[in-house]
Amino acid sequence: MTQHYRITLLPGDGIGPEIMAVAVDILKLVAQQLDLSFEFQEAPVGGVAIDATGNPLPDETLQICRNSDAVLLAAIGGYKWDSLPRHQRPETGLLGLRAGLGLFANLRPAKILPQLVDASSLKREVVEGVDIMVVRELTGGIYFGQPKGIFETETGEKRGVNTMAYTESEIDRIGRVAFETARKRGSKLCSVDKANVLEVSQLWRDRITLLAKEYPDVELSHLYVDNAAMQLVRWPKQFDTIVTGNLFGDILSDAAAMLTGSIGMLPSASLGASGPGVFEPVHGSAPDIAGLDKANPIAQVLSAAMMLRYGLNQPAAADKIELAAQQVLDAGYRTGDIMSEGMKLVGCRAMGDALLEALDR
Ligand code: IPM
Ligand code: MG
């Protein structure tokens, strides 16, 4: 029987629509091949939504997302909206989407592909074989803690405030996702915090340590975030799965991504306790190359694969897409961000065509 899925597409801003178009073509082809059926509905988020409605996350968009089986997001933001008040910024729309769908767990794999070892800024022996999964808490911590704002003090001076806070249950639920994720990989989990300075991190460390008793098969270690940043560039192969809070995860996942040579290659999954997940590339909207047919669509396509694997439980379809991505790289196709000598430089659309062809073989 044909499996039917409702997919919400959020192309967003900048290169978003170009890379989304490639991912949708790929999904249509894989649906044909594996007897799946996708009903796509598109909705505005980020800058395009601000232009159309004044709100970076219109209620209707959130509603459409809630009523779907999975959400595929491209990228949001751009210079045009950078100076608007915070509640009208594209980023606020993204945070609202994460909070609105309860997506507390963000999985960001950073796996170096053998074809791209030389695209990394680090030495071959340091990055070859790197395969890290960053599990980032996504709906708590300093991104959402209260109080927050810019307040006036008694002297009339302004004071900016954000609050880094985690409750035990928030730590436990992301901890569980991380231990389970580690279990399916190399069974090594490194929890990253700043427990030498921050109380919130002390609680984090205590809870993760307690949780470890339930996962005796997973080897747990702890690192302070400054040390973790250093270890990531010094010897990344020591890491298997990393679990950390929202802000540290934001920073460390970019660093981990760059080990692989280009942030243009990496997908991510954001999951809640139930309901649809959001699947999106780790990279941003790259407004400098928007509309120029230069963007690398691979992270978007791999995000569609993650959607099939983690959101829709269709691992065979995910495998097919991931294999096609490997094959186009083996065949030497490269967008500008991953270009190296002797390879074939292509644009976004041509990369999409190559992927379709590989998928069709
Ligand atoms: C990310 C981004 C976002 C974040 C921004 C765009 C709000 O950097 O997904 O990592 O900080 O979470
Ligand atoms: Mg980030």
PDB file of N, CA, C and O and ligand atoms in Angstrom, residues 76 90-92 94-95 98 106 108 136 138 143 246 249-251 253-254 268 280-283, ligand 1:
ATOM      1  N   ILE A  76      16.631  30.883   6.568  1.00  0.00           N
ATOM      2  CA  ILE A  76      15.952  32.169   6.741  1.00  0.00           C
ATOM      3  C   ILE A  76      16.964  33.269   7.039  1.00  0.00           C
ATOM      4  O   ILE A  76      18.076  33.007   7.469  1.00  0.00           O
ATOM      5  N   PRO A  90      13.795  37.594  11.237  1.00  0.00           N
ATOM      6  CA  PRO A  90      13.614  36.228  10.736  1.00  0.00           C
ATOM      7  C   PRO A  90      13.976  35.168  11.783  1.00  0.00           C
ATOM      8  O   PRO A  90      13.276  34.169  11.941  1.00  0.00           O
ATOM      9  N   GLU A  91      15.069  35.419  12.532  1.00  0.00           N
ATOM     10  CA  GLU A  91      15.528  34.450  13.544  1.00  0.00           C
ATOM     11  C   GLU A  91      14.451  34.192  14.597  1.00  0.00           C
ATOM     12  O   GLU A  91      14.331  33.082  15.123  1.00  0.00           O
ATOM     13  N   THR A  92      13.684  35.228  14.904  1.00  0.00           N
ATOM     14  CA  THR A  92      12.617  35.076  15.889  1.00  0.00           C
ATOM     15  C   THR A  92      11.563  34.097  15.369  1.00  0.00           C
ATOM     16  O   THR A  92      10.967  33.332  16.136  1.00  0.00           O
ATOM     17  N   LEU A  94      12.205  31.543  13.428  1.00  0.00           N
ATOM     18  CA  LEU A  94      12.780  30.201  13.562  1.00  0.00           C
ATOM     19  C   LEU A  94      12.677  29.709  15.004  1.00  0.00           C
ATOM     20  O   LEU A  94      12.296  28.563  15.273  1.00  0.00           O
ATOM     21  N   LEU A  95      12.984  30.596  15.941  1.00  0.00           N
ATOM     22  CA  LEU A  95      12.895  30.211  17.361  1.00  0.00           C
ATOM     23  C   LEU A  95      11.440  29.906  17.736  1.00  0.00           C
ATOM     24  O   LEU A  95      11.169  28.979  18.499  1.00  0.00           O
ATOM     25  N   ARG A  98      10.576  26.449  16.501  1.00  0.00           N
ATOM     26  CA  ARG A  98      11.131  25.417  17.385  1.00  0.00           C
ATOM     27  C   ARG A  98      10.309  25.302  18.660  1.00  0.00           C
ATOM     28  O   ARG A  98       9.955  24.193  19.082  1.00  0.00           O
ATOM     29  N   ASN A 106      17.898  18.680  18.946  1.00  0.00           N
ATOM     30  CA  ASN A 106      18.460  19.024  17.640  1.00  0.00           C
ATOM     31  C   ASN A 106      19.652  18.102  17.366  1.00  0.00           C
ATOM     32  O   ASN A 106      20.627  18.100  18.111  1.00  0.00           O
ATOM     33  N   ARG A 108      22.694  17.205  15.003  1.00  0.00           N
ATOM     34  CA  ARG A 108      23.543  17.773  13.950  1.00  0.00           C
ATOM     35  C   ARG A 108      24.744  16.876  13.689  1.00  0.00           C
ATOM     36  O   ARG A 108      25.745  16.947  14.393  1.00  0.00           O
ATOM     37  N   ARG A 136      22.003  18.886  20.426  1.00  0.00           N
ATOM     38  CA  ARG A 136      21.877  20.211  21.033  1.00  0.00           C
ATOM     39  C   ARG A 136      20.473  20.393  21.606  1.00  0.00           C
ATOM     40  O   ARG A 136      19.488  20.153  20.886  1.00  0.00           O
ATOM     41  N   LEU A 138      17.329  22.497  22.303  1.00  0.00           N
ATOM     42  CA  LEU A 138      16.932  23.534  21.356  1.00  0.00           C
ATOM     43  C   LEU A 138      15.813  24.470  21.816  1.00  0.00           C
ATOM     44  O   LEU A 138      15.553  25.482  21.173  1.00  0.00           O
ATOM     45  N   TYR A 143      18.666  30.865  25.323  1.00  0.00           N
ATOM     46  CA  TYR A 143      17.858  31.358  24.205  1.00  0.00           C
ATOM     47  C   TYR A 143      16.440  31.726  24.661  1.00  0.00           C
ATOM     48  O   TYR A 143      15.788  32.562  24.055  1.00  0.00           O
ATOM     49  N   ASN A 246      21.706  24.750  24.603  1.00  0.00           N
ATOM     50  CA  ASN A 246      21.346  25.469  23.389  1.00  0.00           C
ATOM     51  C   ASN A 246      22.474  26.346  22.843  1.00  0.00           C
ATOM     52  O   ASN A 246      22.856  26.229  21.669  1.00  0.00           O
ATOM     53  N   GLY A 249      25.725  24.410  22.107  1.00  0.00           N
ATOM     54  CA  GLY A 249      25.461  23.558  20.947  1.00  0.00           C
ATOM     55  C   GLY A 249      25.448  24.349  19.648  1.00  0.00           C
ATOM     56  O   GLY A 249      25.865  23.861  18.601  1.00  0.00           O
ATOM     57  N   ASP A 250      24.949  25.570  19.719  1.00  0.00           N
ATOM     58  CA  ASP A 250      24.951  26.440  18.549  1.00  0.00           C
ATOM     59  C   ASP A 250      26.387  26.646  18.077  1.00  0.00           C
ATOM     60  O   ASP A 250      26.703  26.491  16.894  1.00  0.00           O
ATOM     61  N   ILE A 251      27.248  26.951  19.015  1.00  0.00           N
ATOM     62  CA  ILE A 251      28.629  27.282  18.680  1.00  0.00           C
ATOM     63  C   ILE A 251      29.406  26.026  18.264  1.00  0.00           C
ATOM     64  O   ILE A 251      30.055  25.992  17.209  1.00  0.00           O
ATOM     65  N   SER A 253      28.370  23.185  17.184  1.00  0.00           N
ATOM     66  CA  SER A 253      27.924  22.494  15.969  1.00  0.00           C
ATOM     67  C   SER A 253      28.442  23.194  14.716  1.00  0.00           C
ATOM     68  O   SER A 253      28.694  22.543  13.705  1.00  0.00           O
ATOM     69  N   ASP A 254      28.639  24.505  14.777  1.00  0.00           N
ATOM     70  CA  ASP A 254      29.276  25.179  13.640  1.00  0.00           C
ATOM     71  C   ASP A 254      30.734  24.753  13.511  1.00  0.00           C
ATOM     72  O   ASP A 254      31.233  24.515  12.405  1.00  0.00           O
ATOM     73  N   SER A 268      20.341  18.688   9.380  1.00  0.00           N
ATOM     74  CA  SER A 268      20.034  18.556  10.804  1.00  0.00           C
ATOM     75  C   SER A 268      18.582  18.152  10.982  1.00  0.00           C
ATOM     76  O   SER A 268      17.761  18.332  10.077  1.00  0.00           O
ATOM     77  N   GLU A 280      16.396  20.590   8.429  1.00  0.00           N
ATOM     78  CA  GLU A 280      16.957  21.763   7.755  1.00  0.00           C
ATOM     79  C   GLU A 280      18.473  21.671   7.679  1.00  0.00           C
ATOM     80  O   GLU A 280      19.106  21.032   8.516  1.00  0.00           O
ATOM     81  N   PRO A 281      19.058  22.337   6.681  1.00  0.00           N
ATOM     82  CA  PRO A 281      20.509  22.396   6.621  1.00  0.00           C
ATOM     83  C   PRO A 281      21.060  23.191   7.804  1.00  0.00           C
ATOM     84  O   PRO A 281      20.360  24.052   8.350  1.00  0.00           O
ATOM     85  N   VAL A 282      22.297  22.902   8.183  1.00  0.00           N
ATOM     86  CA  VAL A 282      22.936  23.651   9.261  1.00  0.00           C
ATOM     87  C   VAL A 282      23.298  25.070   8.787  1.00  0.00           C
ATOM     88  O   VAL A 282      23.322  26.013   9.563  1.00  0.00           O
ATOM     89  N   HIS A 283      23.551  25.204   7.483  1.00  0.00           N
ATOM     90  CA  HIS A 283      23.982  26.511   6.973  1.00  0.00           C
ATOM     91  C   HIS A 283      22.831  27.520   6.922  1.00  0.00           C
ATOM     92  O   HIS A 283      21.661  27.158   7.081  1.00  0.00           O
TER      93      HIS A 283
HETATM   94  C1  IPM B   1      21.250  27.773  14.141  1.00  0.00           C
HETATM   95  C2  IPM B   1      21.209  29.243  13.918  1.00  0.00           C
HETATM   96  C3  IPM B   1      20.085  29.832  14.749  1.00  0.00           C
HETATM   97  C4  IPM B   1      20.410  29.564  16.203  1.00  0.00           C
HETATM   98  C5  IPM B   1      19.789  31.299  14.512  1.00  0.00           C
HETATM   99  C6  IPM B   1      19.548  31.612  13.060  1.00  0.00           C
HETATM  100  C7  IPM B   1      18.630  31.780  15.352  1.00  0.00           C
HETATM  101  O1  IPM B   1      22.439  29.826  14.204  1.00  0.00           O
HETATM  102  O2  IPM B   1      20.262  27.088  13.821  1.00  0.00           O
HETATM  103  O3  IPM B   1      22.276  27.270  14.611  1.00  0.00           O
HETATM  104  O4  IPM B   1      21.140  30.326  16.826  1.00  0.00           O
HETATM  105  O5  IPM B   1      19.915  28.567  16.729  1.00  0.00           O
END
